[in-house]
Coordinates of C-alpha atoms in Angstrom, one line a residue:
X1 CA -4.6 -4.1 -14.6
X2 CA -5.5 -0.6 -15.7
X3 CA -4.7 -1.3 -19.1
X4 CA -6.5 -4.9 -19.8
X5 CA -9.3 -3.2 -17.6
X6 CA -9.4 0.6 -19.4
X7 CA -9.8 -1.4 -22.9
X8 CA -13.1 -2.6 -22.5
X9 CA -14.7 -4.9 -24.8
X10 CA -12.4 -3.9 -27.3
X11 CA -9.8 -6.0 -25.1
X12 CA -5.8 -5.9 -25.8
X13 CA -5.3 -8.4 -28.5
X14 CA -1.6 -8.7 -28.8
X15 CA 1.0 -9.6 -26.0
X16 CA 3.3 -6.9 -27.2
X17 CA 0.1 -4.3 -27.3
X18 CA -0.3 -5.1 -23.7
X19 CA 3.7 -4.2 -22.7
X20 CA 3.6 -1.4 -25.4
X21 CA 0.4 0.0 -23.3
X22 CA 1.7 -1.2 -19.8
X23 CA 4.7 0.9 -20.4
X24 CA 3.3 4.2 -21.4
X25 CA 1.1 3.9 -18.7
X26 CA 3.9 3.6 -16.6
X27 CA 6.0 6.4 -17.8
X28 CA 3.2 8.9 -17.9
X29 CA 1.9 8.5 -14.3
X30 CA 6.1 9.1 -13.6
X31 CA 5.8 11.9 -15.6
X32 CA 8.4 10.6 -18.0
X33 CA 6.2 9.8 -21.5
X34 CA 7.2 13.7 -22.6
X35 CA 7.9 12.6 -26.6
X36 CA 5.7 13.6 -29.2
X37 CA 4.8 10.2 -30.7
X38 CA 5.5 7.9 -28.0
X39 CA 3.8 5.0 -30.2
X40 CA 6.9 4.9 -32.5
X41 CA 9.4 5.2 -29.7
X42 CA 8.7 1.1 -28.0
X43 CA 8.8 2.1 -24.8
X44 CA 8.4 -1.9 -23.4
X45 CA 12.2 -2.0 -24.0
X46 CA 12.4 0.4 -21.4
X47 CA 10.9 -1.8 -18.8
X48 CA 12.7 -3.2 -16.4
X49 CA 13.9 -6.9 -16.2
X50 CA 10.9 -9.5 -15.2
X51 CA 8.3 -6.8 -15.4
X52 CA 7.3 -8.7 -19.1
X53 CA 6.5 -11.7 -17.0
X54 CA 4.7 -9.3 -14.3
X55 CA 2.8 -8.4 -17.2
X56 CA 2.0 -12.1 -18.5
X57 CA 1.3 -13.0 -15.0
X58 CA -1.1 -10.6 -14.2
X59 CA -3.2 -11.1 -17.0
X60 CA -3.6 -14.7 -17.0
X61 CA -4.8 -14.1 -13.0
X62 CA -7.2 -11.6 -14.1
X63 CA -8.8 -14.1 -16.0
X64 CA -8.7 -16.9 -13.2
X65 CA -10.3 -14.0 -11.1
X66 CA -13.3 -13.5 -13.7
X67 CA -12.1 -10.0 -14.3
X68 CA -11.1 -10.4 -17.3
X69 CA -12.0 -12.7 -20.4
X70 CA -10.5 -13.6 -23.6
X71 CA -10.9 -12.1 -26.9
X72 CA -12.9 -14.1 -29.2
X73 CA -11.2 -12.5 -32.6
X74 CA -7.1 -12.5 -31.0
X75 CA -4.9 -13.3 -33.4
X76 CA -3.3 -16.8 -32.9
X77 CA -0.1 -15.8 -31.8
X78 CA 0.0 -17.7 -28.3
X79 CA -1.6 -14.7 -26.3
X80 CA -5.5 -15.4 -26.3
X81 CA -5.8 -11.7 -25.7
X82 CA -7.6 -10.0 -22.7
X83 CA -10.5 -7.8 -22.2
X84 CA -12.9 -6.5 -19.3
X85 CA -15.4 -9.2 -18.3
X86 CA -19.0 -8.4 -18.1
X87 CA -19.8 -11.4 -16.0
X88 CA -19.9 -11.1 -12.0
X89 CA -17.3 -12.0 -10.5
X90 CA -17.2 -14.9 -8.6
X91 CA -18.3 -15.5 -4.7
X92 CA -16.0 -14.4 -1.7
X93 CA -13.9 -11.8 -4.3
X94 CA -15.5 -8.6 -2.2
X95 CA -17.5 -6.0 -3.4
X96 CA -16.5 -4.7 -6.7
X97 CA -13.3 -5.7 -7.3
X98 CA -12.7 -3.9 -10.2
X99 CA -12.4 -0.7 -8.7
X100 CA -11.4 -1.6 -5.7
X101 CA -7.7 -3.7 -7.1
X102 CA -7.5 -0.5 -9.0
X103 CA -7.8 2.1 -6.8
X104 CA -5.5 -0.2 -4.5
X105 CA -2.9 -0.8 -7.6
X106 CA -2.9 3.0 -7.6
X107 CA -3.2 4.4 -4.1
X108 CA 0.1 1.9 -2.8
X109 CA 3.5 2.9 -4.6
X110 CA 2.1 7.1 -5.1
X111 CA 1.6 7.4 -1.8
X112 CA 3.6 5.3 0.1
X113 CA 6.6 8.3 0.7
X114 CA 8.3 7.6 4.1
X115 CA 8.0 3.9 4.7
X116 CA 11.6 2.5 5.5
X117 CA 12.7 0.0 2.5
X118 CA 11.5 -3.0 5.0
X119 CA 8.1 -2.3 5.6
X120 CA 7.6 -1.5 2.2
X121 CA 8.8 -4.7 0.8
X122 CA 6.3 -6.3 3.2
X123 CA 3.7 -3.6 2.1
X124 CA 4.2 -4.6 -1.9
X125 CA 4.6 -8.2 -0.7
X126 CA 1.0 -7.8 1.5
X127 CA -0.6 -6.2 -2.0
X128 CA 0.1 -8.7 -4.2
X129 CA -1.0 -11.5 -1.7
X130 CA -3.9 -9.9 -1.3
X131 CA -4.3 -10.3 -4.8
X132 CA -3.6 -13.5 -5.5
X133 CA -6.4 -14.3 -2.2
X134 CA -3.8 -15.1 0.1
X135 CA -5.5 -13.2 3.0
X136 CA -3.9 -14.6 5.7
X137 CA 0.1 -14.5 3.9
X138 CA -1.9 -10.4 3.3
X139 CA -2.4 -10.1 6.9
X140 CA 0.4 -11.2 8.3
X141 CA 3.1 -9.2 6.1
X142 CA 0.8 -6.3 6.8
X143 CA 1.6 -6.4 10.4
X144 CA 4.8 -6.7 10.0
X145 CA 4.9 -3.7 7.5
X146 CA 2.7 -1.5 11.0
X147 CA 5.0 -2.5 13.8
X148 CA 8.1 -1.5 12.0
X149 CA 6.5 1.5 11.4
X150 CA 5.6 2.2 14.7
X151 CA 9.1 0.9 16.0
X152 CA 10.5 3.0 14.0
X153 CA 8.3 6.5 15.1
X154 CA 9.0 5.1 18.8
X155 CA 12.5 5.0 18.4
X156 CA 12.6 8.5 17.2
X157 CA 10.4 9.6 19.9
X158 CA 12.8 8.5 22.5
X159 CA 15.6 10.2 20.2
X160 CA 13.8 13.5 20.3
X161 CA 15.9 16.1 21.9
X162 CA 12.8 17.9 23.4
X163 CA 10.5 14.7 24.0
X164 CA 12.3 11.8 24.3
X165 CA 12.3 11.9 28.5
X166 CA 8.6 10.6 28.2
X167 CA 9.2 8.0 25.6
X168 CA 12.1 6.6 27.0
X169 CA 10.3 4.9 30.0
X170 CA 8.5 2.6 27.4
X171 CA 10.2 -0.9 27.4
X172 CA 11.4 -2.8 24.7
X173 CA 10.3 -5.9 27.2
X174 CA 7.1 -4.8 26.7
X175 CA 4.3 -6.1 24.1
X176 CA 3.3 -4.8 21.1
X177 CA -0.2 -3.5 22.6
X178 CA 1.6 -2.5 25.9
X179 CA 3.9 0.0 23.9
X180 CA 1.0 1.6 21.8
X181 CA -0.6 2.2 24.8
X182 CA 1.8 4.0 26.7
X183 CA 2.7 5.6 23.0
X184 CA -0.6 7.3 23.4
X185 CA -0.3 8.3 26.9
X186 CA 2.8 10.3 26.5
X187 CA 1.6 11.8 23.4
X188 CA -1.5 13.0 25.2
X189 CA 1.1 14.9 27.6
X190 CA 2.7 16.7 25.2
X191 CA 0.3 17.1 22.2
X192 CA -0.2 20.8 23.1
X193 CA 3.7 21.1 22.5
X194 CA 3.4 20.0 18.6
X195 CA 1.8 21.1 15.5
X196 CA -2.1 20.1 15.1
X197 CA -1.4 18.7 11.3
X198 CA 1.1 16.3 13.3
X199 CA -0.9 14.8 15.8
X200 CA -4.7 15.0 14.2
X201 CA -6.2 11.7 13.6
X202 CA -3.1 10.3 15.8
X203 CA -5.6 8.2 18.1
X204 CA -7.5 7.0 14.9
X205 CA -4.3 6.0 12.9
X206 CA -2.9 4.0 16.0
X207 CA -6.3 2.6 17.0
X208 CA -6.4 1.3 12.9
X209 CA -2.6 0.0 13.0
X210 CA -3.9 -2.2 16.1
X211 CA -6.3 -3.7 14.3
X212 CA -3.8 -4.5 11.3
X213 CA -1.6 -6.4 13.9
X214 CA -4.6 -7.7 15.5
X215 CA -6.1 -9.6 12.7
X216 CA -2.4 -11.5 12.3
X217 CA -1.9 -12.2 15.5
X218 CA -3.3 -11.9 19.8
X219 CA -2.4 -9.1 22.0
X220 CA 0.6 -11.6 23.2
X221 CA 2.2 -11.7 20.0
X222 CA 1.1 -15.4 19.2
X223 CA 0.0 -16.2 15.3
X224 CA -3.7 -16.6 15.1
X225 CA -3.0 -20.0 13.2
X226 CA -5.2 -20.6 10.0
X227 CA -8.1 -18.5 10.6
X228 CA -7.7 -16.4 7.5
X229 CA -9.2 -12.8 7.5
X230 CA -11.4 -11.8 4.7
X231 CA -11.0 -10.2 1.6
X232 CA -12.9 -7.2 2.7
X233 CA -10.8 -6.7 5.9
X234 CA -7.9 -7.0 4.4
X235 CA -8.0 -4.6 1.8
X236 CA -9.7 -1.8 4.1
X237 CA -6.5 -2.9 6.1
X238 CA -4.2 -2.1 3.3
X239 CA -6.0 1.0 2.7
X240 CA -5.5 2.4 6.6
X241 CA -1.4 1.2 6.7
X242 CA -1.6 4.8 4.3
X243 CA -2.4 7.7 6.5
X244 CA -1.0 6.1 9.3
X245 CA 2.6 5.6 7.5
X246 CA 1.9 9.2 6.0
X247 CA 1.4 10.5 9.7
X248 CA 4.6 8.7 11.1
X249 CA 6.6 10.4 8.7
X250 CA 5.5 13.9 9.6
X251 CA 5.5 12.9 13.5
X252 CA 9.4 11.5 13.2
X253 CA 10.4 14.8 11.4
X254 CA 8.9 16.3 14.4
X255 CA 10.5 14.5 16.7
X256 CA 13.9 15.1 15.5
X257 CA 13.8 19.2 15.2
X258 CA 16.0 20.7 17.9
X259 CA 14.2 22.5 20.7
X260 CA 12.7 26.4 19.8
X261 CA 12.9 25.6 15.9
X262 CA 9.4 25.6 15.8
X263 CA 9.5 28.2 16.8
X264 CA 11.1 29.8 13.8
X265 CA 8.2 28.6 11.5
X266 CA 5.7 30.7 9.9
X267 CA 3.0 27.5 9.4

């Protein structure tokens, strides 16, 4: 997206310039594109299997969308070639889409560190149904993407050594909502006990995942049927599953230092 997007009214002319171009792209932001002529080198045989048809896919939705257009002066090789589109984008795409799919295309796989191999799957999964406007397939893997997350900062909790007597009494009978709840409660007990950087935000970050699960489904659990969300929501939904995973992480490594070793720390 970057690429077809960064190339203006010049466009990307060429299917192979595109993967050329996708794939230094890719190696740079991994920190990887290190040679001193990486235009000679090919890197789109580096890219792994399927990501050429990624590629192909992408583009040809980015002109559906009205992001992008064709080039007028593409050579005819079967690829009509692809550059940013100065018309608006259509009705019901949500405000600015250019820079919001690419600060979202961005912001998801850097800063995603910590999120079990499940929830990220749903995560990437959620991201590219967003994409495609499948709001409602968006918001449903998105809630499943927060509750394992939470399950999975619960389940440490009661694991703790030091805290685990006041997480314990939550039941796994219990719904989603109920155990949030009483997640809060106990943390409001022993916030005092752990580090401010660990539990700042906390109340915001569990308020936002509610609303993530909420907007999939009611307090009971039960599927809200085919009342799709819209674009808008979903995306600011995307955007809040990231400090909220972030925090998890830092609370579950919390959670699982032995009793007095904070003790030991300097920050």
């Amino acid at each position: 997206m970057d690429v077809v997007l960064d190339a203006g009214d010049r466009g990307v002319k060429t299917f192979d310039t595109l993967l050329e171009k996708t794939a230094r792209e890719l190696e740079r932001r991994a920190g990887l594109d290190t040679a001193p002529n990486p235009f000679s080198l090919h890197p789109a045989t580096r890219l792994p299997p399927g990501d050429s048809e990624r590629a192909l896919e992408t583009g040809w939705d980015l002109a559906r969308r009205g992001i992008a257009t064709f080039c007028p002066d593409a050579p005819t090789s079967g690829w009509p070639g692809l550059r940013r589109s100065r018309a608006r984008p259509a009705p019901g795409r949500g405000p600015d889409p250019d820079c919001s799919d690419r600060r979202l295309a961005k912001t998801l796989p850097l800063e995603a560190g910590g999120v079990s191999h499940d929830a990220l799957v749903y995560l990437r999964e959620a991201a590219a149904a967003f994409y495609m406007d499948c709001l409602l397939s968006a918001a449903v893997l998105l809630a499943l993407a927060a509750e394992g997350e939470f399950l999975r900062l619960l389940a440490a909790a009661k694991a703790s050594a030091a805290w685990g007597g006041r997480f314990r009494r939550i039941g796994d009978g219990q719904t989603l909502a109920a155990k949030i709840a009483q997640f809060r409660t106990a943390m409001a007990e022993i916030r005092a006990g752990l580090p401010e950087a660990a539990t700042e935000d906390l109340d915001a970050n569990l308020e936002a995942i509610q609303s993530v699960i909420r907007a999939a489904r009611d307090e009971s659990g039960k599927p809200l049927g085919a009342r799709p969300p819209s674009r808008d929501q979903v995306y600011l939904h995307l955007t809040l599953f990231i400090p909220f995973a972030r925090q998890a992480a830092r609370l579950r490594r919390d959670f699982n230092e032995r009793p007095g070793a904070r003790l030991l720390r300097l920050r």
